[in-house]
GROMACS .gro file of N, CA and C in nm:
model
  225
    1MET      N    1  -1.134   5.441   0.423
    1MET     CA    2  -1.212   5.330   0.476
    1MET      C    3  -1.188   5.207   0.387
    2PRO      N    4  -1.153   5.092   0.446
    2PRO     CA    5  -1.123   4.973   0.365
    2PRO      C    6  -1.247   4.914   0.301
    3ASP      N    7  -1.226   4.848   0.187
    3ASP     CA    8  -1.334   4.778   0.119
    3ASP      C    9  -1.354   4.643   0.187
    4ASN      N   10  -1.465   4.627   0.258
    4ASN     CA   11  -1.490   4.505   0.335
    4ASN      C   12  -1.583   4.409   0.263
    5THR      N   13  -1.597   4.422   0.131
    5THR     CA   14  -1.685   4.335   0.055
    5THR      C   15  -1.637   4.191   0.060
    6TYR      N   16  -1.505   4.171   0.061
    6TYR     CA   17  -1.448   4.037   0.059
    6TYR      C   18  -1.380   4.009   0.193
    7PRO      N   19  -1.423   3.904   0.266
    7PRO     CA   20  -1.368   3.877   0.399
    7PRO      C   21  -1.229   3.814   0.397
    8GLN      N   22  -1.187   3.759   0.281
    8GLN     CA   23  -1.057   3.694   0.273
    8GLN      C   24  -0.983   3.737   0.148
    9LEU      N   25  -0.852   3.725   0.155
    9LEU     CA   26  -0.766   3.741   0.038
    9LEU      C   27  -0.705   3.606   0.009
   10HIS      N   28  -0.678   3.578  -0.117
   10HIS     CA   29  -0.627   3.448  -0.158
   10HIS      C   30  -0.497   3.468  -0.235
   11PHE      N   31  -0.397   3.389  -0.201
   11PHE     CA   32  -0.266   3.396  -0.263
   11PHE      C   33  -0.229   3.258  -0.317
   12ILE      N   34  -0.144   3.255  -0.417
   12ILE     CA   35  -0.089   3.130  -0.469
   12ILE      C   36   0.060   3.132  -0.436
   13TRP      N   37   0.107   3.024  -0.378
   13TRP     CA   38   0.248   3.016  -0.337
   13TRP      C   39   0.300   2.875  -0.363
   14GLY      N   40   0.427   2.865  -0.397
   14GLY     CA   41   0.489   2.734  -0.416
   14GLY      C   42   0.615   2.746  -0.497
   15GLY      N   43   0.644   2.641  -0.571
   15GLY     CA   44   0.765   2.636  -0.652
   15GLY      C   45   0.810   2.493  -0.671
   16ILE      N   46   0.940   2.476  -0.691
   16ILE     CA   47   0.997   2.343  -0.707
   16ILE      C   48   1.060   2.303  -0.575
   17PHE      N   49   1.013   2.193  -0.519
   17PHE     CA   50   1.062   2.147  -0.389
   17PHE      C   51   1.179   2.051  -0.407
   18THR      N   52   1.262   2.042  -0.303
   18THR     CA   53   1.383   1.961  -0.311
   18THR      C   54   1.355   1.812  -0.312
   19ASP      N   55   1.241   1.770  -0.256
   19ASP     CA   56   1.206   1.628  -0.256
   19ASP      C   57   1.055   1.612  -0.240
   20ALA      N   58   1.011   1.490  -0.231
   20ALA     CA   59   0.867   1.460  -0.229
   20ALA      C   60   0.800   1.487  -0.095
   21THR      N   61   0.873   1.536   0.004
   21THR     CA   62   0.807   1.575   0.129
   21THR      C   63   0.746   1.715   0.117
   22PHE      N   64   0.784   1.789   0.013
   22PHE     CA   65   0.732   1.922  -0.014
   22PHE      C   66   0.746   2.016   0.105
   23SER      N   67   0.862   2.011   0.170
   23SER     CA   68   0.885   2.098   0.285
   23SER      C   69   0.992   2.203   0.260
   24THR      N   70   1.079   2.183   0.161
   24THR     CA   71   1.187   2.278   0.134
   24THR      C   72   1.192   2.310  -0.015
   25LEU      N   73   1.187   2.440  -0.044
   25LEU     CA   74   1.193   2.484  -0.184
   25LEU      C   75   1.338   2.490  -0.232
   26GLU      N   76   1.358   2.458  -0.360
   26GLU     CA   77   1.489   2.479  -0.421
   26GLU      C   78   1.514   2.630  -0.425
   27PRO      N   79   1.634   2.673  -0.392
   27PRO     CA   80   1.664   2.816  -0.394
   27PRO      C   81   1.635   2.877  -0.531
   28GLY      N   82   1.566   2.990  -0.529
   28GLY     CA   83   1.534   3.062  -0.651
   28GLY      C   84   1.413   3.012  -0.727
   29SER      N   85   1.345   2.911  -0.677
   29SER     CA   86   1.230   2.857  -0.751
   29SER      C   87   1.096   2.904  -0.695
   30GLU      N   88   1.098   2.982  -0.589
   30GLU     CA   89   0.973   3.023  -0.525
   30GLU      C   90   0.888   3.108  -0.619
   31GLU      N   91   0.756   3.082  -0.617
   31GLU     CA   92   0.658   3.157  -0.695
   31GLU      C   93   0.549   3.207  -0.601
   32SER      N   94   0.502   3.327  -0.625
   32SER     CA   95   0.386   3.376  -0.550
   32SER      C   96   0.305   3.469  -0.640
   33TYR      N   97   0.173   3.460  -0.627
   33TYR     CA   98   0.080   3.537  -0.708
   33TYR      C   99  -0.033   3.584  -0.619
   34GLY      N  100  -0.088   3.698  -0.649
   34GLY     CA  101  -0.201   3.748  -0.574
   34GLY      C  102  -0.172   3.885  -0.517
   35PRO      N  103  -0.260   3.937  -0.440
   35PRO     CA  104  -0.379   3.874  -0.384
   35PRO      C  105  -0.495   3.871  -0.483
   36TYR      N  106  -0.584   3.775  -0.460
   36TYR     CA  107  -0.709   3.763  -0.534
   36TYR      C  108  -0.823   3.780  -0.435
   37HIS      N  109  -0.929   3.845  -0.477
   37HIS     CA  110  -1.039   3.875  -0.387
   37HIS      C  111  -1.143   3.764  -0.377
   38ASP      N  112  -1.138   3.669  -0.470
   38ASP     CA  113  -1.232   3.557  -0.461
   38ASP      C  114  -1.158   3.427  -0.493
   39VAL      N  115  -1.203   3.320  -0.431
   39VAL     CA  116  -1.135   3.191  -0.445
   39VAL      C  117  -1.149   3.135  -0.586
   40GLN      N  118  -1.254   3.170  -0.657
   40GLN     CA  119  -1.270   3.121  -0.794
   40GLN      C  120  -1.158   3.173  -0.885
   41THR      N  121  -1.124   3.299  -0.872
   41THR     CA  122  -1.015   3.355  -0.951
   41THR      C  123  -0.883   3.293  -0.911
   42ALA      N  124  -0.860   3.277  -0.781
   42ALA     CA  125  -0.735   3.214  -0.735
   42ALA      C  126  -0.723   3.071  -0.787
   43ASP      N  127  -0.832   2.996  -0.785
   43ASP     CA  128  -0.830   2.858  -0.836
   43ASP      C  129  -0.802   2.854  -0.986
   44ARG      N  130  -0.859   2.948  -1.060
   44ARG     CA  131  -0.837   2.953  -1.205
   44ARG      C  132  -0.691   2.982  -1.236
   45VAL      N  133  -0.633   3.080  -1.166
   45VAL     CA  134  -0.492   3.115  -1.188
   45VAL      C  135  -0.403   3.000  -1.143
   46TRP      N  136  -0.436   2.937  -1.029
   46TRP     CA  137  -0.358   2.822  -0.981
   46TRP      C  138  -0.354   2.713  -1.088
   47ASN      N  139  -0.469   2.683  -1.147
   47ASN     CA  140  -0.478   2.580  -1.250
   47ASN      C  141  -0.390   2.614  -1.370
   48GLU      N  142  -0.398   2.739  -1.416
   48GLU     CA  143  -0.316   2.782  -1.530
   48GLU      C  144  -0.167   2.771  -1.501
   49LYS      N  145  -0.126   2.818  -1.384
   49LYS     CA  146   0.017   2.816  -1.347
   49LYS      C  147   0.067   2.674  -1.324
   50ALA      N  148  -0.014   2.591  -1.259
   50ALA     CA  149   0.028   2.454  -1.229
   50ALA      C  150   0.043   2.371  -1.357
   51ARG      N  151  -0.043   2.393  -1.454
   51ARG     CA  152  -0.036   2.318  -1.581
   51ARG      C  153   0.092   2.347  -1.658
   52ARG      N  154   0.146   2.466  -1.643
   52ARG     CA  155   0.269   2.502  -1.716
   52ARG      C  156   0.388   2.418  -1.674
   53ASN      N  157   0.386   2.368  -1.552
   53ASN     CA  158   0.499   2.290  -1.500
   53ASN      C  159   0.458   2.149  -1.461
   54ILE      N  160   0.358   2.095  -1.525
   54ILE     CA  161   0.304   1.964  -1.489
   54ILE      C  162   0.408   1.853  -1.505
   55ASP      N  163   0.506   1.874  -1.592
   55ASP     CA  164   0.607   1.771  -1.616
   55ASP      C  165   0.720   1.772  -1.513
   56ILE      N  166   0.718   1.866  -1.419
   56ILE     CA  167   0.818   1.870  -1.312
   56ILE      C  168   0.754   1.808  -1.187
   57ALA      N  169   0.799   1.690  -1.150
   57ALA     CA  170   0.734   1.612  -1.043
   57ALA      C  171   0.732   1.684  -0.908
   58ASN      N  172   0.832   1.762  -0.878
   58ASN     CA  173   0.840   1.828  -0.747
   58ASN      C  174   0.788   1.971  -0.748
   59HIS      N  175   0.719   2.010  -0.854
   59HIS     CA  176   0.660   2.144  -0.861
   59HIS      C  177   0.520   2.140  -0.800
   60ARG      N  178   0.497   2.226  -0.703
   60ARG     CA  179   0.366   2.235  -0.640
   60ARG      C  180   0.331   2.381  -0.615
   61LEU      N  181   0.204   2.412  -0.632
   61LEU     CA  182   0.150   2.543  -0.598
   61LEU      C  183   0.031   2.522  -0.506
   62PHE      N  184   0.014   2.612  -0.413
   62PHE     CA  185  -0.093   2.603  -0.315
   62PHE      C  186  -0.171   2.733  -0.312
   63VAL      N  187  -0.303   2.725  -0.295
   63VAL     CA  188  -0.386   2.842  -0.273
   63VAL      C  189  -0.396   2.861  -0.122
   64ILE      N  190  -0.356   2.979  -0.076
   64ILE     CA  191  -0.358   3.011   0.066
   64ILE      C  192  -0.459   3.124   0.087
   65SER      N  193  -0.553   3.103   0.178
   65SER     CA  194  -0.654   3.203   0.208
   65SER      C  195  -0.628   3.261   0.346
   66VAL      N  196  -0.630   3.393   0.356
   66VAL     CA  197  -0.605   3.461   0.483
   66VAL      C  198  -0.714   3.565   0.507
   67PRO      N  199  -0.743   3.594   0.632
   67PRO     CA  200  -0.842   3.698   0.660
   67PRO      C  201  -0.793   3.833   0.607
   68ARG      N  202  -0.884   3.907   0.549
   68ARG     CA  203  -0.849   4.041   0.501
   68ARG      C  204  -0.826   4.132   0.621
   69PRO      N  205  -0.716   4.204   0.625
   69PRO     CA  206  -0.690   4.292   0.739
   69PRO      C  207  -0.803   4.393   0.760
   70GLY      N  208  -0.859   4.393   0.878
   70GLY     CA  209  -0.964   4.488   0.912
   70GLY      C  210  -1.096   4.464   0.841
   71GLY      N  211  -1.114   4.345   0.784
   71GLY     CA  212  -1.234   4.324   0.702
   71GLY      C  213  -1.328   4.220   0.753
   72THR      N  214  -1.454   4.250   0.740
   72THR     CA  215  -1.560   4.152   0.758
   72THR      C  216  -1.658   4.173   0.645
   73LYS      N  217  -1.725   4.070   0.605
   73LYS     CA  218  -1.815   4.077   0.488
   73LYS      C  219  -1.933   4.169   0.517
   74VAL      N  220  -1.960   4.257   0.422
   74VAL     CA  221  -2.073   4.347   0.431
   74VAL      C  222  -2.191   4.283   0.358
   75ALA      N  223  -2.304   4.275   0.423
   75ALA     CA  224  -2.422   4.211   0.361
   75ALA      C  225  -2.487   4.302   0.259
   0.00000   0.00000   0.00000
């Protein structure tokens, strides 16, 4: 039986993009982290990872939240 305590999973995805439109990643630069069960943890990890590459102008990371498969929040 799945753990339905958390209705969403949160992932961090991004990398170094080819230009300022942030639509195409440079080959081999993709980063992904997660899943995280709460957005606070995902935000904390996002902040830590983003700060490491703050001097690279085209580096971006995004927090992506998706519904947990088969899950709804249990009260």
